[in-house]
Amino acid sequence: MTKEDLKIKLIELFPQFTTEIPSATIDESGTWLKMNISKEDFLNVVTQLKTNLSFHFDFLFCLTCIDWKTHLTMVYHFTSTTHRQPLVLQITLDREHPEIETVSSIWRTAEFHEREVYEMFGVNFLHHPDLRLLILPDGWENKRPMLKDFEDPINMIKL
Amino acid sequence: MYRETDIVQDTSIEGDLIINVGPQHPSTHGVLHLVITLNGETIKKIEPHLGYIHRSIEKMCESLSYRQFIYVTSKMDYLSSHINNHGCALCIENGLQIEVPPRAQAIRVLMDELTRMASHQLWWGANAMDIGALTPFFHAFREREMINDIFEETCGTRLTMNYMVPGGVMADLHPNFQKRVKEFIPHFKSKIVEYDELLTDNIIFQNRTKGIGIISKEDAISYGCTGPVARGSGVYCDVRKLNPYEIYSQLKFDEIIETGGDCFARYMVRMREMKQSLSIIEQLIDVIPEGDFQAKTKAVLKLPKGEFYSQIETARGEFGVYIVSEGGTTPYRIKFRSPGFSNLSALDFMARGSKIGDLIAIMGSLDLVIPDIDR
């Protein structure tokens, strides 16, 4: 499957693109197709990406978050072991109270990746089976060290 | 999807025993802490506790320039430091559209494959040692030493080489390089037969690894496993074949697939991969193109605004570098997708229901490098 095929299929299947004011956008400028969707559509879209056999995105190879100082962006990189055409999914979140549905019941690798994003960026993953600190030691809850305005005068040296 | 038994988090059932393996334990090869819930001798649940060697490399890289941050990545997966550097260099070259000279490409592939062999040799010795055979460790280190000497001559160091830079490699090959590698090839060819005689065909070793720690193809994909762990379960995932970088598309080699899904299948994948790496080196060593070893680049690199992702096959699986650039001299956000992190998450699934004595064999077959997981 090529990038163009994937784009056509996505537009066919998701009504978000076809209404007069589309709530989702597709960006073709990068190596891979990038799709921006709203938080409300998220669970529906990812479930279809996994279960719909014309997509069959069964491999979530990267899950991370970016702090843009005004908002957070969740970034999901999917690919499929059948057609091998990667897709990037981005969802904008509120910076103060970031919340999003977990995908750990769809891709099990997400459980660890989401725990990492939770402790580093403070994103609350709803319905996650075990949302605890993974890498940071006890006492670092809600410190969100990967945010751009994080300050630690003892352990951090500013260049 | 989750099974009902997986959702149970409360394990304080009477009769269960909770034991800690690590942080300091000889078979974790680093500082990994596992909290294991046992029922008799049977493993009910494994909870990895990470972060004992977390250095927040991703945050550090945000204040280092594109030339500087590559050196930090050597310290993640210290057994594949060439390949880590290579992955980062690829991502920057991808963003800046730098054409790497053919000589540099050949050198990079040679170094990658030597690294892969050195890493698999160390794993082979350590895996056997975990299971209880001490002799293979010394055999493996004898051959690994030769590769390290080759690296030392050209790169100056033996472990964290920092040899690959954006645009090519840092220095030209040492005049002795071809001679040394040509000495190594026949030596290792005779020794790998010994490896098989010593360990692969050993009935005690086979009994300890066959049918242990089974993971199916679907589960391996769902857990995001890559590298020999996934290929041992029959998943085609070799980045060198699927998404060829440098000159891999012109080389003849096979992607090794085993379908057993157990510790022995993962073992066999790595053993056969060593022979493939040797064959790649044989194809290349006499035909290294002449020319520049580095493309001409600006002193200060500035990636255009955007997002860049590069994939590379390390000895442990797929290593991903995700750079978000705002157009400045430092990356705005950088994420390293380390293969060990995803492979480790499958440990709980693999080990559930097996005996505590098999846990070490399963961990050994995952080939975990802890700094790679913690970053």
Coordinates of C-alpha atoms in Angstrom, one line a residue:
Chain A
M1 CA 0.0 0.0 0.0
T2 CA 1.3 3.5 -0.8
K3 CA 0.8 6.7 1.0
E4 CA -1.8 7.8 -1.5
D5 CA -3.8 4.6 -1.2
L6 CA -3.8 5.0 2.6
K7 CA -5.0 8.6 2.4
I8 CA -7.9 7.6 0.1
K9 CA -8.9 4.8 2.4
L10 CA -8.8 7.0 5.5
I11 CA -11.0 9.6 3.9
E12 CA -13.4 7.0 2.7
L13 CA -13.9 5.5 6.1
F14 CA -13.8 8.3 8.5
P15 CA -16.7 10.9 8.4
Q16 CA -14.5 13.4 10.2
F17 CA -12.9 14.4 6.9
T18 CA -16.0 14.7 4.8
T19 CA -18.3 17.1 6.8
E20 CA -18.3 20.7 5.8
I21 CA -16.0 21.7 8.7
P22 CA -13.6 18.7 9.0
S23 CA -12.6 17.9 12.6
A24 CA -9.6 15.9 11.3
T25 CA -6.8 16.9 9.0
I26 CA -4.2 14.9 6.9
D27 CA -0.7 16.1 6.4
E28 CA 1.3 14.6 3.5
S29 CA 4.5 16.7 3.8
G30 CA 6.5 14.1 5.8
T31 CA 7.8 10.7 4.9
W32 CA 4.7 9.2 6.4
L33 CA 1.1 10.2 6.4
K34 CA 0.2 12.2 9.5
M35 CA -3.4 12.5 10.8
N36 CA -4.6 15.0 13.3
I37 CA -7.8 14.1 15.1
S38 CA -9.7 15.4 18.1
K39 CA -9.7 13.7 21.5
E40 CA -13.4 12.8 21.2
D41 CA -12.9 10.7 18.0
F42 CA -9.7 9.1 19.3
L43 CA -10.9 5.8 20.7
N44 CA -13.3 5.2 17.8
V45 CA -10.5 5.9 15.2
V46 CA -7.8 3.7 16.8
T47 CA -10.2 0.8 17.3
Q48 CA -11.1 0.9 13.6
L49 CA -7.4 1.3 12.6
K50 CA -6.7 -2.0 14.5
T51 CA -9.8 -4.0 13.7
N52 CA -10.7 -2.9 10.2
L53 CA -8.9 -5.4 7.9
S54 CA -8.2 -2.9 5.2
F55 CA -5.9 -1.0 7.7
H56 CA -4.9 -3.7 10.2
F57 CA -2.5 -1.5 12.1
D58 CA -1.3 -4.2 14.5
F59 CA 2.1 -2.8 15.4
L60 CA 2.4 0.4 17.6
F61 CA 6.1 1.1 17.5
C62 CA 6.4 4.5 19.1
L63 CA 4.2 6.4 21.5
T64 CA 5.2 9.7 22.9
C65 CA 4.2 13.2 23.8
I66 CA 5.5 16.7 22.9
D67 CA 5.2 19.8 25.1
W68 CA 4.4 22.9 23.0
K69 CA 4.2 25.2 26.1
T70 CA 0.6 26.0 25.3
H71 CA -0.7 22.5 24.8
L72 CA 0.5 18.9 24.7
T73 CA 0.5 16.7 21.6
M74 CA 0.3 12.9 21.8
V75 CA 2.1 11.1 18.9
Y76 CA 1.3 7.6 17.9
H77 CA 3.4 5.8 15.2
F78 CA 1.6 2.7 13.8
T79 CA 2.5 0.3 11.1
S80 CA 1.0 -3.0 9.9
T81 CA 2.8 -6.3 9.4
T82 CA 0.7 -6.9 6.3
H83 CA 0.9 -3.7 4.2
R84 CA 3.9 -2.0 5.9
Q85 CA 2.7 1.6 5.4
P86 CA 3.2 3.6 8.6
L87 CA 0.8 6.1 9.9
V88 CA 1.3 8.9 12.4
L89 CA -1.6 10.0 14.6
Q90 CA -1.5 13.2 16.6
I91 CA -4.0 14.4 19.2
T92 CA -3.8 17.8 20.9
L93 CA -4.4 17.8 24.7
D94 CA -5.0 20.5 27.3
R95 CA -1.7 21.3 29.1
E96 CA -3.1 21.7 32.6
H97 CA -5.3 18.6 32.8
P98 CA -4.3 16.3 30.0
E99 CA -6.5 13.3 29.7
I100 CA -6.9 10.6 27.0
E101 CA -8.2 7.1 26.6
T102 CA -5.7 4.3 27.0
V103 CA -4.9 2.1 24.0
S104 CA -3.2 -0.6 26.1
S105 CA -6.1 -2.9 25.6
I106 CA -5.6 -2.7 21.8
W107 CA -1.8 -2.7 21.6
R108 CA -0.3 -4.2 24.8
T109 CA 3.0 -2.5 24.3
A110 CA 1.2 0.8 25.1
E111 CA 0.9 -0.1 28.7
F112 CA 4.6 0.6 29.4
H113 CA 4.9 3.5 27.0
E114 CA 1.8 5.2 28.6
R115 CA 3.2 4.8 32.0
E116 CA 6.3 6.6 30.9
V117 CA 4.3 9.4 29.3
Y118 CA 2.2 9.6 32.5
E119 CA 5.2 10.2 34.8
M120 CA 7.2 12.4 32.4
F121 CA 4.3 14.6 31.1
G122 CA 1.5 14.0 33.6
V123 CA -1.0 12.7 31.0
N124 CA -3.8 10.8 32.6
F125 CA -4.7 7.7 30.7
L126 CA -8.3 6.8 31.4
H127 CA -9.0 3.1 32.0
H128 CA -5.3 2.2 32.1
P129 CA -5.0 -1.0 34.1
D130 CA -2.0 0.0 36.2
L131 CA -1.1 3.7 35.9
R132 CA 1.9 4.2 38.2
L133 CA 5.4 5.5 38.0
L134 CA 7.7 3.3 35.9
I135 CA 11.1 4.9 35.7
L136 CA 11.1 7.7 38.3
P137 CA 11.5 6.9 42.0
D138 CA 8.7 7.3 44.5
G139 CA 7.9 10.8 45.4
W140 CA 8.0 12.1 41.8
E141 CA 4.3 11.9 41.2
N142 CA 2.9 15.0 39.4
K143 CA 6.4 16.6 39.0
R144 CA 6.2 16.2 35.1
P145 CA 10.0 16.5 34.5
M146 CA 9.8 16.5 30.7
L147 CA 7.8 19.7 30.5
K148 CA 9.7 22.6 29.2
D149 CA 9.2 24.7 32.3
F150 CA 10.4 22.1 34.8
E151 CA 12.9 23.4 37.3
D152 CA 15.3 21.4 39.5
P153 CA 18.1 23.5 40.9
I154 CA 19.9 20.5 42.4
N155 CA 20.0 18.0 39.6
M156 CA 19.8 20.2 36.5
I157 CA 22.5 22.3 34.9
K158 CA 21.2 24.9 32.4
L159 CA 23.4 25.5 29.4
Chain B
M1 CA -7.1 -7.7 24.1
Y2 CA -6.8 -8.3 27.9
R3 CA -7.7 -11.6 29.4
E4 CA -9.5 -11.7 32.7
T5 CA -6.5 -13.0 34.5
D6 CA -4.4 -10.1 33.3
I7 CA -6.5 -7.4 34.8
V8 CA -6.0 -8.7 38.4
Q9 CA -3.6 -6.3 40.0
D10 CA -4.2 -7.2 43.6
T11 CA -1.9 -10.2 44.3
S12 CA -1.9 -10.3 48.0
I13 CA -3.7 -13.6 48.1
E14 CA -2.8 -15.8 51.0
G15 CA -0.2 -18.4 50.2
D16 CA 1.5 -16.3 47.5
L17 CA 5.1 -15.5 48.0
I18 CA 6.6 -12.2 46.8
I19 CA 10.3 -12.2 46.0
N20 CA 12.7 -9.6 44.6
V21 CA 15.2 -10.3 41.9
G22 CA 17.7 -7.4 41.7
P23 CA 18.5 -4.5 41.5
Q24 CA 21.8 -6.2 42.1
H25 CA 21.6 -9.7 40.7
P26 CA 24.2 -11.4 38.5
S27 CA 21.8 -12.5 35.9
T28 CA 20.2 -9.1 35.2
H29 CA 23.5 -7.8 33.8
G30 CA 22.8 -4.3 35.1
V31 CA 20.4 -2.8 37.6
L32 CA 17.0 -4.2 36.9
H33 CA 14.5 -4.9 39.7
L34 CA 11.8 -7.6 39.3
V35 CA 9.1 -8.1 41.9
I36 CA 7.9 -11.7 41.4
T37 CA 4.7 -13.1 42.8
L38 CA 5.0 -16.9 43.2
N39 CA 2.6 -19.6 44.0
G40 CA 4.8 -22.4 45.1
E41 CA 7.4 -22.5 42.4
T42 CA 5.1 -21.2 39.7
I43 CA 5.3 -17.5 38.5
K44 CA 2.0 -15.7 38.8
K45 CA 3.2 -12.2 37.9
I46 CA 6.4 -10.3 37.2
E47 CA 6.5 -6.5 37.8
P48 CA 9.6 -4.8 36.4
H49 CA 10.8 -1.8 38.3
L50 CA 13.0 0.4 36.1
G51 CA 15.0 3.5 36.4
Y52 CA 18.0 2.6 38.5
I53 CA 20.2 3.9 35.7
H54 CA 17.9 6.5 34.3
R55 CA 19.8 9.6 33.1
S56 CA 17.0 11.4 31.3
I57 CA 18.9 11.4 28.1
E58 CA 15.9 12.7 26.1
K59 CA 15.8 15.8 28.3
M60 CA 19.6 16.2 28.1
C61 CA 19.5 16.1 24.3
E62 CA 17.1 19.0 24.2
S63 CA 19.9 21.3 25.3
L64 CA 22.7 19.7 23.2
S65 CA 23.4 20.6 19.5
Y66 CA 22.8 18.1 16.7
R67 CA 26.5 17.3 16.6
Q68 CA 26.8 16.9 20.4
F69 CA 23.8 14.7 21.3
I70 CA 25.0 11.7 19.2
Y71 CA 27.7 11.0 21.8
V72 CA 25.2 10.6 24.6
T73 CA 23.4 7.9 22.6
S74 CA 26.5 5.6 22.8
K75 CA 25.8 5.3 26.5
M76 CA 22.3 3.8 26.0
D77 CA 22.9 0.5 24.4
Y78 CA 26.6 0.2 25.1
L79 CA 26.9 -3.1 23.2
S80 CA 25.5 -1.5 20.0
S81 CA 27.0 2.0 20.3
H82 CA 28.0 2.1 16.6
I83 CA 24.4 1.4 15.6
N84 CA 22.9 3.9 18.0
N85 CA 25.2 6.6 16.6
H86 CA 24.3 5.5 13.1
G87 CA 20.5 5.8 13.8
C88 CA 20.9 9.3 15.0
A89 CA 23.2 10.3 12.1
L90 CA 20.6 8.8 9.7
C91 CA 17.8 10.9 11.2
I92 CA 19.9 14.2 10.9
E93 CA 21.0 13.3 7.3
N94 CA 17.4 12.6 6.5
G95 CA 16.3 16.0 7.8
L96 CA 19.2 17.9 6.1
Q97 CA 19.1 15.8 2.8
I98 CA 22.8 15.0 3.1
E99 CA 24.2 12.5 0.6
V100 CA 26.7 10.2 2.4
P101 CA 29.7 9.2 0.3
P102 CA 29.9 5.5 -0.8
R103 CA 33.0 4.8 1.2
A104 CA 31.4 6.1 4.4
Q105 CA 28.3 3.9 3.7
A106 CA 30.4 0.8 3.3
I107 CA 32.4 1.6 6.5
R108 CA 29.2 2.1 8.4
V109 CA 27.7 -1.2 7.3
L110 CA 31.0 -3.0 8.1
M111 CA 31.1 -1.5 11.6
D112 CA 27.4 -2.3 12.2
E113 CA 27.8 -5.9 11.3
L114 CA 31.0 -6.2 13.4
T115 CA 29.1 -4.7 16.3
R116 CA 26.2 -7.1 15.8
M117 CA 28.6 -10.0 16.0
A118 CA 30.4 -8.7 19.1
S119 CA 27.0 -8.1 20.8
H120 CA 25.7 -11.5 20.0
Q121 CA 29.0 -13.1 21.1
L122 CA 28.7 -11.4 24.5
W123 CA 25.0 -12.5 24.7
W124 CA 25.9 -16.0 23.8
G125 CA 28.5 -16.3 26.6
A126 CA 26.3 -14.5 29.2
N127 CA 23.2 -16.5 28.3
A128 CA 25.1 -19.8 28.7
M129 CA 26.5 -18.5 32.0
D130 CA 23.0 -17.6 33.3
I131 CA 21.9 -21.1 32.5
G132 CA 24.8 -22.7 34.3
A133 CA 27.6 -23.3 31.8
L134 CA 30.6 -21.2 32.5
T135 CA 33.0 -22.3 29.7
P136 CA 31.2 -20.6 26.8
F137 CA 31.7 -17.2 28.4
F138 CA 35.5 -17.5 27.9
H139 CA 35.1 -18.7 24.3
A140 CA 32.9 -15.8 23.5
F141 CA 35.2 -13.2 25.0
R142 CA 38.1 -14.6 23.1
E143 CA 36.5 -13.8 19.7
R144 CA 34.9 -10.5 21.0
E145 CA 38.3 -9.3 22.0
M146 CA 39.5 -9.6 18.4
I147 CA 36.6 -7.4 17.2
N148 CA 37.2 -4.9 20.0
D149 CA 40.9 -4.7 19.0
I150 CA 39.8 -3.9 15.4
F151 CA 37.5 -1.1 16.8
E152 CA 40.2 0.2 19.0
E153 CA 42.6 0.7 16.1
T154 CA 40.1 2.6 13.9
C155 CA 37.9 4.4 16.5
G156 CA 40.2 4.8 19.4
T157 CA 37.9 3.2 22.0
R158 CA 36.6 -0.2 22.7
L159 CA 33.0 0.3 23.9
T160 CA 31.5 3.7 23.3
M161 CA 33.0 4.5 19.9
N162 CA 31.3 7.8 18.9
Y163 CA 32.5 7.0 15.4
M164 CA 29.5 7.8 13.2
V165 CA 28.8 11.5 12.7
P166 CA 26.3 13.3 10.5
G167 CA 27.6 13.0 6.9
G168 CA 29.8 10.0 7.3
V169 CA 32.3 8.7 9.8
M170 CA 34.7 10.6 12.0
A171 CA 38.0 9.3 10.6
D172 CA 39.2 7.0 7.8
L173 CA 39.8 3.3 8.4
H174 CA 43.1 2.3 10.0
P175 CA 45.5 0.8 7.4
N176 CA 45.5 -2.4 9.3
F177 CA 41.7 -2.7 9.2
Q178 CA 41.2 -4.9 6.2
K179 CA 44.1 -7.2 7.2
R180 CA 42.7 -7.6 10.7
V181 CA 39.2 -8.3 9.6
K182 CA 40.4 -10.9 7.0
E183 CA 42.3 -12.6 9.8
F184 CA 39.1 -12.6 11.9
I185 CA 36.8 -14.1 9.3
P186 CA 38.4 -17.6 9.0
H187 CA 39.1 -17.6 12.7
F188 CA 35.5 -17.0 13.6
K189 CA 34.2 -19.5 11.0
S190 CA 36.1 -22.3 12.7
K191 CA 35.0 -21.1 16.1
I192 CA 31.3 -20.9 15.4
V193 CA 31.3 -24.6 14.7
E194 CA 32.8 -25.0 18.2
Y195 CA 30.0 -22.8 19.6
D196 CA 27.4 -25.2 18.2
E197 CA 29.2 -28.3 19.5
L198 CA 29.7 -26.8 22.9
L199 CA 26.2 -25.3 23.5
T200 CA 23.7 -25.6 20.7
D201 CA 23.9 -29.4 20.5
N202 CA 24.1 -29.8 24.3
I203 CA 21.1 -31.8 25.5
I204 CA 21.1 -30.1 28.9
F205 CA 21.0 -26.7 27.3
Q206 CA 18.3 -27.8 24.9
N207 CA 16.2 -29.1 27.8
R208 CA 16.6 -25.8 29.6
T209 CA 15.5 -23.7 26.6
K210 CA 13.1 -25.7 24.4
G211 CA 9.4 -25.0 25.1
I212 CA 10.3 -22.3 27.7
G213 CA 9.0 -18.7 27.6
I214 CA 6.8 -19.2 24.5
I215 CA 5.3 -16.1 22.9
S216 CA 3.1 -16.4 19.8
K217 CA 3.4 -14.3 16.7
E218 CA 0.3 -12.2 17.4
D219 CA 1.4 -11.5 21.0
A220 CA 4.9 -10.6 19.9
I221 CA 3.5 -8.0 17.5
S222 CA 1.1 -6.7 20.1
Y223 CA 3.9 -6.3 22.7
G224 CA 5.9 -4.4 20.1
C225 CA 8.7 -6.9 20.2
T226 CA 11.4 -6.5 17.5
G227 CA 14.7 -8.0 16.6
P228 CA 15.6 -11.6 17.4
V229 CA 12.8 -11.8 20.0
A230 CA 10.1 -11.2 17.4
R231 CA 11.9 -13.2 14.6
G232 CA 12.0 -16.2 17.0
S233 CA 8.2 -16.1 16.9
G234 CA 8.0 -15.8 13.1
V235 CA 7.5 -12.0 12.7
Y236 CA 9.3 -10.5 9.7
C237 CA 10.7 -7.3 11.2
D238 CA 14.3 -6.8 10.0
V239 CA 14.6 -3.1 9.2
R240 CA 17.6 -3.9 7.0
K241 CA 15.2 -5.8 4.7
L242 CA 11.9 -3.9 5.1
N243 CA 13.3 -0.4 5.0
P244 CA 16.9 -0.7 3.7
Y245 CA 19.3 2.1 4.6
E246 CA 22.8 2.7 3.4
I247 CA 23.9 -0.1 1.0
Y248 CA 21.9 -3.0 2.5
S249 CA 19.7 -3.3 -0.5
Q250 CA 22.7 -4.3 -2.6
L251 CA 23.9 -7.0 -0.3
K252 CA 23.0 -10.6 -0.2
F253 CA 21.8 -11.8 3.2
D254 CA 18.8 -13.7 4.7
E255 CA 16.4 -12.5 7.3
I256 CA 16.5 -15.2 9.9
I257 CA 13.1 -16.5 11.0
E258 CA 12.3 -19.2 13.5
T259 CA 8.8 -20.2 14.4
G260 CA 9.2 -21.9 17.7
G261 CA 8.7 -18.7 19.8
D262 CA 10.6 -20.2 22.7
C263 CA 14.0 -19.5 24.2
F264 CA 15.7 -21.9 21.9
A265 CA 14.2 -20.3 18.8
R266 CA 15.5 -16.9 19.9
Y267 CA 18.8 -18.5 20.6
M268 CA 18.9 -20.0 17.1
V269 CA 18.0 -16.7 15.5
R270 CA 21.0 -15.0 17.0
M271 CA 23.4 -17.9 16.2
R272 CA 22.3 -17.8 12.5
E273 CA 22.4 -14.0 12.4
M274 CA 26.1 -14.1 13.3
K275 CA 26.8 -16.2 10.2
Q276 CA 24.8 -13.8 8.1
S277 CA 26.8 -10.8 9.5
L278 CA 30.0 -12.7 8.7
S279 CA 28.8 -13.2 5.1
I280 CA 27.9 -9.4 4.8
I281 CA 31.4 -8.5 5.9
E282 CA 33.0 -11.0 3.5
Q283 CA 31.1 -9.4 0.6
L284 CA 32.2 -5.9 1.5
I285 CA 35.7 -6.1 2.9
D286 CA 37.4 -6.3 -0.5
V287 CA 35.3 -3.8 -2.3
I288 CA 35.3 -0.8 0.0
P289 CA 35.0 2.1 -2.4
E290 CA 37.7 4.7 -2.5
G291 CA 36.8 8.4 -1.8
D292 CA 35.7 10.6 1.0
F293 CA 34.8 9.2 4.4
Q294 CA 32.6 12.2 5.2
A295 CA 30.4 14.5 3.3
K296 CA 31.0 18.3 3.5
T297 CA 28.6 19.7 6.1
K298 CA 28.2 23.0 7.8
A299 CA 29.9 23.5 11.2
V300 CA 26.6 24.2 12.9
L301 CA 23.7 22.0 11.8
K302 CA 20.2 23.3 11.8
L303 CA 17.4 21.0 11.0
P304 CA 14.4 22.5 9.1
K305 CA 11.1 22.8 11.1
G306 CA 9.3 19.5 11.2
E307 CA 9.4 16.0 12.4
F308 CA 11.9 13.3 11.5
Y309 CA 11.9 9.6 12.3
S310 CA 14.6 7.1 11.4
Q311 CA 14.7 3.4 12.1
I312 CA 17.7 1.1 12.3
E313 CA 18.3 -2.5 13.2
T314 CA 20.4 -2.9 16.3
A315 CA 21.5 -6.3 17.7
R316 CA 18.4 -6.2 19.9
G317 CA 15.8 -4.9 17.5
E318 CA 14.4 -1.8 16.0
F319 CA 15.9 1.4 17.3
G320 CA 13.9 4.5 16.5
V321 CA 15.0 8.2 16.7
Y322 CA 12.2 10.7 16.6
I323 CA 13.3 14.4 16.3
V324 CA 10.9 17.3 16.5
S325 CA 12.7 20.4 15.2
E326 CA 11.7 24.1 15.5
G327 CA 14.5 25.1 13.1
G328 CA 17.0 25.9 15.8
T329 CA 20.5 24.4 16.6
T330 CA 19.1 22.0 19.2
P331 CA 16.3 19.5 18.9
Y332 CA 13.0 20.7 20.4
R333 CA 12.0 17.2 21.5
I334 CA 13.7 13.9 20.9
K335 CA 12.5 10.5 21.6
F336 CA 14.5 7.3 21.5
R337 CA 12.4 4.2 20.8
S338 CA 14.6 1.6 22.4
P339 CA 14.1 -2.1 21.5
G340 CA 14.8 -3.3 25.0
F341 CA 12.0 -1.3 26.5
S342 CA 9.3 -3.0 24.4
N343 CA 11.0 -6.5 24.6
L344 CA 11.0 -6.2 28.4
S345 CA 7.3 -5.5 28.6
A346 CA 6.7 -9.0 27.1
L347 CA 8.7 -10.6 30.0
D348 CA 5.7 -10.8 32.3
F349 CA 3.6 -12.5 29.6
M350 CA 6.3 -15.0 28.6
A351 CA 7.2 -16.1 32.2
R352 CA 3.7 -16.4 33.6
G353 CA 3.0 -20.0 34.5
S354 CA 6.6 -21.2 34.2
K355 CA 8.8 -22.2 37.1
I356 CA 11.0 -19.7 38.8
G357 CA 14.1 -21.6 37.7
D358 CA 13.2 -20.9 34.0
L359 CA 12.9 -17.2 34.6
I360 CA 16.7 -16.7 34.2
A361 CA 16.7 -18.6 30.9
I362 CA 13.8 -16.4 29.6
M363 CA 15.6 -13.2 30.7
G364 CA 18.8 -14.4 29.0
S365 CA 16.9 -15.1 25.8
L366 CA 15.6 -11.5 25.7
D367 CA 19.2 -10.1 25.7
L368 CA 18.3 -7.1 27.9
V369 CA 20.7 -4.2 28.2
I370 CA 19.5 -2.1 31.1
P371 CA 20.8 1.4 30.1
D372 CA 19.0 0.9 26.8
I373 CA 15.7 0.4 28.7
D374 CA 16.1 3.2 31.2
R375 CA 17.7 5.8 28.9

